[in-house]
Amino acid sequence: MLLARVLRQGRGRAVKILYNALVRVSRDPVAADRAVLADLDREWREHRLPAYRRLVADAGIEVATAAPDRLAQLVDRLGHQAGIQLWYLAIVGGSAWKMEACLTRFCRQHLAHVLPDDDGGAQVLLRGLPGAQPVSTPHAVQSADWYHPVAAELPTATTALPDISQRHAQLTEQRGNAEDACRAALGGEPRLGAQFEQLLRVNQRYGVIREEQARELTLAWPVLRACVRRLGEHLVTTGAVDDADDVFFCTRDETTQRRAGETGSLAGKVRDRRQQWQHERTLAAPLTLGHPMRLIGDVIERAAQEARGPREVGDGAIVGHPASAGRATGPVRIVHGPQDFAAFRDGDVLVAKATAPAWTPLFARAAAVVTDGGTLAAHASLVAREYAIPAVVGTGEATQRLHPGQLVTVDGSAGTVT
């Protein structure tokens, strides 16, 4: 995505974007905001997002009567626009967790007595923000894979958010009190006070931007699913597949050839691919594929270490990224998907390979959250903060090492599960 931006916009601006979004933002987020990020946010808000919404609305009307070739065109256009939204989320919204590293360093150096890590540290200043609270949307996904139903297609009982207004109000009050305490502590040092205000303002703003962009990213998913399923229905009529959902296990070329009149069944290929998919989704996924660029890898690792602080990790503990501060103990409940939601109980520790927006209702009942994948910017990290529950992400193997009902303690400040 970054390379494409370089080719489209020219080397000068692209280098400026890369430097500010990947390097400067974690050292001087205020300067990075002024240099390029604020302009990109404005560009997204005033132009890119409205265009995306218009396209989704128009395509949603057209999909019911569109011919197969037109359905494929709609998929291409919607996918392209979704890719643009992902770019802005990666560069603009994704800056939030890098900025937080700078705020965390400042608070540990100058405000440790006001915001101790064991009580949440700098994260207290980023909770209860207006516009960042969890919201239930019809396009909330349980996976970025279009194969999986979105929230609007799931039973209401599994996706309806409980009323968290009281909890959000409490977090807002705690944040306000923490801000006042920090200002009082820095009252005799105007330079540090001004630096704190700038860091606080930019961190809180991008915390909300990240939520807005993440929420809108999958706006096209219901229409994309509708387009693909209608293509599947067409394949059923031609005898290529037995069920419309089989289209999700066909390649683009295979669907194109059948639209062009090629005969023959794809049932054997679909069956083999389903079996392979079912097998591979039970495996533990690696935390990385290949070797990250040194710059990006260093930024991610440094952010995780700064979030953890000087704590020592005990023997035998499962270690991950400290995503949401606090400690909680409870029984393990391993969740693979919405089919497991009904068995989830108040006080359970939610353990999963990853979570997604359609999973958000579980957070209101969970004592803590642990995931195999993810980073400080993952869905589980952000929603756990808004619910003020501990979270440890990026453990790599929690779903393999933990067992249902096992009693564990999750330390979201140290990034450990024992």
Short mmCIF file of C-alpha atoms in Angstrom, two decimals:
data_model
loop_
_atom_site.label_atom_id
_atom_site.label_comp_id
_atom_site.label_asym_id
_atom_site.label_seq_id
_atom_site.Cartn_x
_atom_site.Cartn_y
_atom_site.Cartn_z
CA MET A 1 0.00 0.00 0.00
CA LEU A 2 2.82 2.37 0.88
CA LEU A 3 4.65 1.66 -2.37
CA ALA A 4 1.47 2.31 -4.33
CA ARG A 5 1.14 5.66 -2.58
CA VAL A 6 4.71 6.53 -3.55
CA LEU A 7 4.00 5.75 -7.20
CA ARG A 8 0.72 7.68 -7.23
CA GLN A 9 1.67 10.82 -5.36
CA GLY A 10 5.34 11.26 -6.04
CA ARG A 11 8.40 10.56 -3.96
CA GLY A 12 8.48 13.79 -1.96
CA ARG A 13 5.06 13.59 -0.32
CA ALA A 14 5.26 9.83 0.08
CA VAL A 15 8.55 10.03 1.97
CA LYS A 16 7.04 12.75 4.16
CA ILE A 17 4.04 10.52 4.91
CA LEU A 18 6.22 7.50 5.67
CA TYR A 19 8.59 9.38 7.93
CA ASN A 20 5.85 11.04 9.95
CA ALA A 21 3.58 7.99 10.14
CA LEU A 22 6.24 5.40 10.99
CA VAL A 23 9.05 7.23 12.78
CA ARG A 24 8.25 10.74 13.95
CA VAL A 25 4.79 9.90 15.29
CA SER A 26 6.19 7.85 18.20
CA ARG A 27 8.81 10.49 19.06
CA ASP A 28 6.97 13.75 18.46
CA PRO A 29 3.28 13.04 17.70
CA VAL A 30 2.34 16.72 17.83
CA ALA A 31 4.81 17.54 15.04
CA ALA A 32 3.70 14.50 12.99
CA ASP A 33 0.09 15.63 13.32
CA ARG A 34 0.91 19.10 12.06
CA ALA A 35 3.16 17.89 9.28
CA VAL A 36 0.89 15.40 7.54
CA LEU A 37 -1.54 13.37 9.68
CA ALA A 38 -4.09 16.14 10.25
CA ASP A 39 -4.30 16.75 6.50
CA LEU A 40 -4.81 13.04 5.83
CA ASP A 41 -7.56 12.88 8.46
CA ARG A 42 -9.31 15.83 6.84
CA GLU A 43 -8.91 14.22 3.40
CA TRP A 44 -10.48 11.01 4.68
CA ARG A 45 -13.32 12.72 6.53
CA GLU A 46 -14.32 15.21 3.83
CA HIS A 47 -13.74 13.21 0.67
CA ARG A 48 -12.85 9.53 1.01
CA LEU A 49 -15.46 8.49 3.56
CA PRO A 50 -18.40 10.30 1.86
CA ALA A 51 -17.43 8.71 -1.47
CA TYR A 52 -17.27 5.28 0.16
CA ARG A 53 -20.68 5.73 1.76
CA ARG A 54 -22.26 6.85 -1.53
CA LEU A 55 -20.84 3.88 -3.39
CA VAL A 56 -22.07 1.41 -0.76
CA ALA A 57 -25.55 2.96 -0.77
CA ASP A 58 -25.81 2.93 -4.57
CA ALA A 59 -24.46 -0.62 -4.85
CA GLY A 60 -26.88 -1.80 -2.17
CA ILE A 61 -29.78 -0.66 -4.34
CA GLU A 62 -28.37 -2.14 -7.54
CA VAL A 63 -27.33 -5.55 -6.25
CA ALA A 64 -30.83 -7.05 -6.27
CA THR A 65 -31.26 -6.69 -10.05
CA ALA A 66 -27.67 -6.62 -11.34
CA ALA A 67 -26.52 -9.15 -13.92
CA PRO A 68 -23.53 -11.39 -13.04
CA ASP A 69 -20.99 -9.26 -14.93
CA ARG A 70 -22.26 -6.14 -13.17
CA LEU A 71 -22.08 -7.90 -9.79
CA ALA A 72 -18.41 -8.64 -10.43
CA GLN A 73 -17.83 -4.98 -11.29
CA LEU A 74 -19.51 -3.91 -8.05
CA VAL A 75 -17.26 -6.27 -6.09
CA ASP A 76 -14.21 -4.72 -7.75
CA ARG A 77 -15.33 -1.15 -7.04
CA LEU A 78 -16.34 -1.84 -3.44
CA GLY A 79 -13.15 -3.78 -2.78
CA HIS A 80 -11.06 -0.95 -4.22
CA GLN A 81 -12.74 1.65 -2.04
CA ALA A 82 -12.43 -0.59 1.02
CA GLY A 83 -8.70 -0.82 0.28
CA ILE A 84 -8.47 2.96 0.31
CA GLN A 85 -10.25 3.03 3.69
CA LEU A 86 -7.76 0.46 4.99
CA TRP A 87 -4.85 2.66 3.90
CA TYR A 88 -6.18 5.61 5.90
CA LEU A 89 -6.83 3.38 8.91
CA ALA A 90 -3.29 2.01 8.76
CA ILE A 91 -1.62 5.42 8.42
CA VAL A 92 -3.93 7.80 10.29
CA GLY A 93 -5.90 5.71 12.77
CA GLY A 94 -2.91 3.42 13.20
CA SER A 95 -0.87 6.35 14.48
CA ALA A 96 -2.83 6.31 17.75
CA TRP A 97 -0.92 3.44 19.38
CA LYS A 98 2.44 4.92 18.34
CA MET A 99 1.45 8.26 19.87
CA GLU A 100 0.46 6.48 23.05
CA ALA A 101 4.03 5.22 23.49
CA CYS A 102 5.17 8.84 23.74
CA LEU A 103 2.43 9.70 26.25
CA THR A 104 3.32 6.62 28.31
CA ARG A 105 7.00 7.65 28.45
CA PHE A 106 6.05 11.15 29.58
CA CYS A 107 3.71 9.91 32.30
CA ARG A 108 6.23 7.40 33.65
CA GLN A 109 8.91 10.08 33.78
CA HIS A 110 6.90 12.94 35.24
CA LEU A 111 3.59 11.59 36.56
CA ALA A 112 4.30 8.10 37.89
CA HIS A 113 3.05 9.08 41.35
CA VAL A 114 -0.22 10.36 39.86
CA LEU A 115 -0.79 7.61 37.27
CA PRO A 116 0.83 4.41 38.59
CA ASP A 117 1.04 1.61 36.04
CA ASP A 118 -0.82 -0.82 38.26
CA ASP A 119 -3.83 1.51 38.21
CA GLY A 120 -3.81 1.87 34.43
CA GLY A 121 -1.05 4.41 33.91
CA ALA A 122 -1.47 6.66 30.88
CA GLN A 123 -4.31 4.48 29.58
CA VAL A 124 -6.66 6.10 32.12
CA LEU A 125 -6.30 9.31 30.11
CA LEU A 126 -7.55 7.58 26.95
CA ARG A 127 -10.65 5.87 28.30
CA GLY A 128 -14.21 7.15 28.19
CA LEU A 129 -13.59 9.42 25.21
CA PRO A 130 -16.69 10.74 23.43
CA GLY A 131 -17.01 8.94 20.11
CA ALA A 132 -14.79 6.01 21.11
CA GLN A 133 -17.36 3.94 23.00
CA PRO A 134 -18.41 0.63 21.39
CA VAL A 135 -21.29 0.96 18.95
CA SER A 136 -23.41 -1.82 17.45
CA THR A 137 -23.58 -1.55 13.65
CA PRO A 138 -25.23 -3.83 11.06
CA HIS A 139 -21.92 -4.12 9.21
CA ALA A 140 -19.88 -5.20 12.25
CA VAL A 141 -17.88 -8.27 11.24
CA GLN A 142 -16.72 -11.39 13.02
CA SER A 143 -13.96 -11.75 10.43
CA ALA A 144 -12.60 -9.70 7.54
CA ASP A 145 -13.36 -12.76 5.37
CA TRP A 146 -16.59 -12.10 3.44
CA TYR A 147 -17.56 -15.74 3.96
CA HIS A 148 -18.62 -15.05 7.56
CA PRO A 149 -22.00 -13.38 8.23
CA VAL A 150 -21.97 -9.78 9.46
CA ALA A 151 -23.80 -8.63 12.59
CA ALA A 152 -27.05 -7.93 10.73
CA GLU A 153 -27.22 -11.59 9.69
CA LEU A 154 -26.60 -13.01 13.16
CA PRO A 155 -29.24 -13.52 15.89
CA THR A 156 -29.87 -10.24 17.67
CA ALA A 157 -29.15 -11.88 21.03
CA THR A 158 -25.54 -12.52 20.02
CA THR A 159 -24.76 -9.03 18.72
CA ALA A 160 -26.88 -6.61 20.78
CA LEU A 161 -24.72 -4.41 22.98
CA PRO A 162 -25.81 -4.02 26.59
CA ASP A 163 -26.36 -0.55 27.95
CA ILE A 164 -22.88 0.62 28.92
CA SER A 165 -23.74 4.29 29.34
CA GLN A 166 -23.17 4.13 33.10
CA ARG A 167 -19.80 2.45 32.71
CA HIS A 168 -18.79 4.95 30.03
CA ALA A 169 -19.82 7.81 32.32
CA GLN A 170 -17.66 6.35 35.10
CA LEU A 171 -14.66 6.10 32.78
CA THR A 172 -15.25 9.66 31.62
CA GLU A 173 -15.28 10.85 35.23
CA GLN A 174 -12.12 8.89 36.05
CA ARG A 175 -10.39 10.37 33.02
CA GLY A 176 -11.41 13.89 33.99
CA ASN A 177 -10.15 13.40 37.55
CA ALA A 178 -6.86 11.99 36.26
CA GLU A 179 -6.41 14.94 33.91
CA ASP A 180 -7.00 17.38 36.76
CA ALA A 181 -4.54 15.50 39.00
CA CYS A 182 -1.88 15.59 36.28
CA ARG A 183 -2.36 19.31 35.71
CA ALA A 184 -2.09 19.96 39.44
CA ALA A 185 1.10 17.90 39.66
CA LEU A 186 2.66 19.86 36.79
CA GLY A 187 1.35 23.22 37.96
CA GLY A 188 4.77 24.51 38.98
CA GLU A 189 6.41 23.51 35.70
CA PRO A 190 4.80 25.43 32.82
CA ARG A 191 6.98 23.87 30.12
CA LEU A 192 6.09 20.32 31.16
CA GLY A 193 2.48 21.36 31.62
CA ALA A 194 2.28 22.66 28.06
CA GLN A 195 3.94 19.50 26.73
CA PHE A 196 1.45 17.36 28.63
CA GLU A 197 -1.53 19.28 27.25
CA GLN A 198 -0.28 18.87 23.68
CA LEU A 199 0.39 15.15 24.11
CA LEU A 200 -2.95 14.62 25.79
CA ARG A 201 -4.89 16.48 23.11
CA VAL A 202 -3.30 14.69 20.16
CA ASN A 203 -3.54 11.24 21.78
CA GLN A 204 -7.20 11.65 22.64
CA ARG A 205 -8.06 12.96 19.20
CA TYR A 206 -6.39 10.09 17.36
CA GLY A 207 -7.88 7.58 19.77
CA VAL A 208 -11.30 8.69 18.54
CA ILE A 209 -10.19 8.87 14.88
CA ARG A 210 -8.97 5.27 15.08
CA GLU A 211 -12.38 4.12 16.34
CA GLU A 212 -14.21 6.05 13.64
CA GLN A 213 -12.06 4.67 10.84
CA ALA A 214 -12.15 1.10 12.16
CA ARG A 215 -15.92 1.30 12.49
CA GLU A 216 -16.41 2.49 8.90
CA LEU A 217 -13.90 0.13 7.26
CA THR A 218 -16.34 -2.78 6.85
CA LEU A 219 -19.29 -0.65 5.72
CA ALA A 220 -19.22 -2.42 2.34
CA TRP A 221 -19.16 -5.96 3.72
CA PRO A 222 -22.95 -6.62 3.69
CA VAL A 223 -23.15 -5.49 0.04
CA LEU A 224 -20.01 -7.42 -0.90
CA ARG A 225 -21.52 -10.56 0.63
CA ALA A 226 -24.79 -9.95 -1.20
CA CYS A 227 -22.98 -9.54 -4.54
CA VAL A 228 -20.93 -12.70 -4.07
CA ARG A 229 -23.91 -14.77 -2.93
CA ARG A 230 -25.90 -13.64 -5.97
CA LEU A 231 -22.99 -14.80 -8.11
CA GLY A 232 -23.20 -18.07 -6.21
CA GLU A 233 -26.90 -18.35 -7.02
CA HIS A 234 -26.04 -17.89 -10.68
CA LEU A 235 -23.47 -20.70 -10.44
CA VAL A 236 -26.15 -22.93 -8.92
CA THR A 237 -28.44 -22.31 -11.90
CA THR A 238 -25.64 -23.28 -14.29
CA GLY A 239 -24.95 -26.47 -12.35
CA ALA A 240 -21.40 -25.42 -11.44
CA VAL A 241 -22.00 -25.65 -7.66
CA ASP A 242 -24.61 -27.19 -5.37
CA ASP A 243 -25.05 -24.30 -2.92
CA ALA A 244 -24.74 -20.52 -3.32
CA ASP A 245 -22.19 -20.31 -0.48
CA ASP A 246 -19.90 -22.62 -2.46
CA VAL A 247 -18.91 -19.53 -4.44
CA PHE A 248 -16.70 -18.49 -1.51
CA PHE A 249 -14.53 -21.52 -2.28
CA CYS A 250 -14.24 -20.74 -6.00
CA THR A 251 -11.55 -18.62 -7.61
CA ARG A 252 -12.32 -15.46 -9.51
CA ASP A 253 -11.40 -17.14 -12.81
CA GLU A 254 -13.72 -20.05 -12.10
CA THR A 255 -16.72 -17.78 -11.56
CA THR A 256 -15.81 -15.74 -14.66
CA GLN A 257 -15.52 -18.81 -16.87
CA ARG A 258 -18.89 -20.14 -15.73
CA ARG A 259 -20.45 -16.77 -16.51
CA ALA A 260 -18.95 -17.06 -19.99
CA GLY A 261 -20.75 -20.35 -20.51
CA GLU A 262 -18.13 -22.96 -19.63
CA THR A 263 -19.78 -26.14 -18.38
CA GLY A 264 -18.78 -28.63 -15.72
CA SER A 265 -19.14 -28.95 -11.97
CA LEU A 266 -16.84 -27.35 -9.40
CA ALA A 267 -18.25 -29.52 -6.61
CA GLY A 268 -15.09 -31.61 -6.21
CA LYS A 269 -12.80 -28.58 -5.96
CA VAL A 270 -15.18 -26.87 -3.54
CA ARG A 271 -15.33 -29.94 -1.31
CA ASP A 272 -11.53 -30.29 -1.22
CA ARG A 273 -11.04 -26.60 -0.46
CA ARG A 274 -13.61 -26.67 2.34
CA GLN A 275 -11.83 -29.61 3.93
CA GLN A 276 -8.47 -27.90 3.64
CA TRP A 277 -9.91 -24.69 5.12
CA GLN A 278 -11.52 -26.54 8.03
CA HIS A 279 -8.18 -28.20 8.79
CA GLU A 280 -6.03 -25.08 8.51
CA ARG A 281 -8.30 -22.91 10.65
CA THR A 282 -7.64 -25.25 13.61
CA LEU A 283 -3.90 -24.56 13.46
CA ALA A 284 -2.09 -21.95 15.54
CA ALA A 285 -1.29 -19.01 13.29
CA PRO A 286 2.21 -17.46 13.40
CA LEU A 287 2.42 -13.95 14.82
CA THR A 288 4.34 -12.79 11.76
CA LEU A 289 4.78 -13.95 8.18
CA GLY A 290 8.35 -13.57 6.95
CA HIS A 291 10.53 -10.91 8.53
CA PRO A 292 9.08 -7.44 9.14
CA MET A 293 11.05 -4.46 7.94
CA ARG A 294 13.45 -3.60 10.73
CA LEU A 295 11.92 -0.16 11.20
CA ILE A 296 8.35 -1.48 11.58
CA GLY A 297 9.43 -4.42 13.75
CA ASP A 298 11.38 -2.11 16.03
CA VAL A 299 8.43 0.25 16.43
CA ILE A 300 6.05 -2.58 17.37
CA GLU A 301 8.49 -4.22 19.77
CA ARG A 302 9.43 -0.93 21.41
CA ALA A 303 5.76 -0.03 21.91
CA ALA A 304 5.11 -3.39 23.59
CA GLN A 305 8.14 -3.08 25.85
CA GLU A 306 7.23 0.48 26.83
CA ALA A 307 3.69 -0.60 27.64
CA ARG A 308 5.02 -3.42 29.83
CA GLY A 309 7.58 -1.25 31.63
CA PRO A 310 10.24 -2.73 33.92
CA ARG A 311 8.13 -5.66 35.16
CA GLU A 312 9.65 -9.12 35.30
CA VAL A 313 7.80 -12.08 33.82
CA GLY A 314 7.38 -15.15 36.01
CA ASP A 315 8.33 -18.66 34.92
CA GLY A 316 5.64 -20.53 33.01
CA ALA A 317 3.56 -17.45 32.26
CA ILE A 318 2.03 -16.92 28.86
CA VAL A 319 3.47 -13.65 27.58
CA GLY A 320 1.94 -11.20 25.13
CA HIS A 321 1.44 -7.49 24.58
CA PRO A 322 0.04 -5.59 27.59
CA ALA A 323 -2.98 -4.16 25.82
CA SER A 324 -5.34 -2.99 28.58
CA ALA A 325 -4.10 -2.41 32.12
CA GLY A 326 -5.32 -4.11 35.28
CA ARG A 327 -5.47 -7.59 36.82
CA ALA A 328 -8.36 -10.05 36.91
CA THR A 329 -8.85 -13.72 37.72
CA GLY A 330 -11.48 -16.01 36.25
CA PRO A 331 -12.20 -19.28 34.45
CA VAL A 332 -11.08 -19.69 30.85
CA ARG A 333 -13.76 -19.68 28.16
CA ILE A 334 -12.34 -20.37 24.70
CA VAL A 335 -14.50 -18.80 22.02
CA HIS A 336 -14.17 -19.72 18.36
CA GLY A 337 -17.15 -17.83 16.98
CA PRO A 338 -20.75 -16.69 17.52
CA GLN A 339 -21.81 -20.30 18.03
CA ASP A 340 -19.99 -20.12 21.41
CA PHE A 341 -21.49 -16.80 22.56
CA ALA A 342 -24.46 -18.33 24.38
CA ALA A 343 -22.21 -20.38 26.68
CA PHE A 344 -20.23 -17.33 27.81
CA ARG A 345 -20.84 -16.38 31.46
CA ASP A 346 -20.27 -13.24 33.50
CA GLY A 347 -16.74 -13.28 34.91
CA ASP A 348 -15.30 -15.63 32.29
CA VAL A 349 -11.90 -14.88 30.77
CA LEU A 350 -12.44 -14.56 27.03
CA VAL A 351 -9.71 -16.52 25.22
CA ALA A 352 -9.71 -16.49 21.42
CA LYS A 353 -7.45 -16.49 18.42
CA ALA A 354 -8.68 -12.96 17.72
CA THR A 355 -11.80 -10.89 18.28
CA ALA A 356 -13.76 -8.68 15.90
CA PRO A 357 -16.49 -6.02 16.16
CA ALA A 358 -19.33 -8.57 16.18
CA TRP A 359 -17.77 -10.03 19.34
CA THR A 360 -18.01 -6.78 21.29
CA PRO A 361 -21.06 -7.81 23.41
CA LEU A 362 -18.90 -10.43 25.16
CA PHE A 363 -16.61 -7.75 26.59
CA ALA A 364 -19.36 -6.44 28.84
CA ARG A 365 -19.45 -9.83 30.58
CA ALA A 366 -15.78 -10.80 30.48
CA ALA A 367 -13.38 -10.49 33.41
CA ALA A 368 -10.46 -10.19 30.97
CA VAL A 369 -9.46 -10.92 27.38
CA VAL A 370 -6.57 -12.97 25.98
CA THR A 371 -5.88 -13.51 22.27
CA ASP A 372 -3.36 -15.45 20.22
CA GLY A 373 -2.86 -12.67 17.69
CA GLY A 374 -3.08 -8.91 17.57
CA THR A 375 -1.09 -5.91 18.76
CA LEU A 376 -1.75 -2.85 20.89
CA ALA A 377 -3.95 -1.62 18.03
CA ALA A 378 -6.06 -4.78 17.76
CA HIS A 379 -9.82 -4.85 18.29
CA ALA A 380 -9.47 -6.73 21.58
CA SER A 381 -7.00 -4.14 22.90
CA LEU A 382 -9.17 -1.15 22.14
CA VAL A 383 -12.53 -2.50 23.25
CA ALA A 384 -11.08 -3.95 26.46
CA ARG A 385 -9.94 -0.45 27.41
CA GLU A 386 -13.38 0.98 26.85
CA TYR A 387 -14.79 -1.70 29.15
CA ALA A 388 -11.91 -1.19 31.62
CA ILE A 389 -10.96 -4.88 31.68
CA PRO A 390 -7.42 -6.32 31.41
CA ALA A 391 -6.29 -7.60 28.02
CA VAL A 392 -3.22 -9.45 26.80
CA VAL A 393 -2.87 -9.91 23.03
CA GLY A 394 -0.30 -11.42 20.69
CA THR A 395 0.39 -14.42 22.95
CA GLY A 396 0.72 -16.74 19.97
CA GLU A 397 -0.56 -19.84 21.75
CA ALA A 398 -3.07 -19.03 24.49
CA THR A 399 -5.84 -21.05 22.85
CA GLN A 400 -3.47 -24.03 22.67
CA ARG A 401 -2.07 -23.85 26.21
CA LEU A 402 -5.20 -22.92 28.14
CA HIS A 403 -8.20 -25.17 28.76
CA PRO A 404 -11.90 -24.40 29.34
CA GLY A 405 -12.65 -23.81 33.01
CA GLN A 406 -8.98 -23.40 33.97
CA LEU A 407 -8.50 -20.59 36.51
CA VAL A 408 -6.09 -17.93 35.27
CA THR A 409 -4.94 -14.46 36.27
CA VAL A 410 -4.60 -11.94 33.46
CA ASP A 411 -2.23 -9.04 34.10
CA GLY A 412 -2.92 -6.50 31.40
CA SER A 413 -0.23 -4.19 32.71
CA ALA A 414 2.57 -6.75 32.49
CA GLY A 415 1.19 -8.62 29.47
CA THR A 416 1.08 -12.01 31.22
CA VAL A 417 -1.37 -14.83 31.86
CA THR A 418 -0.68 -17.19 34.78
#
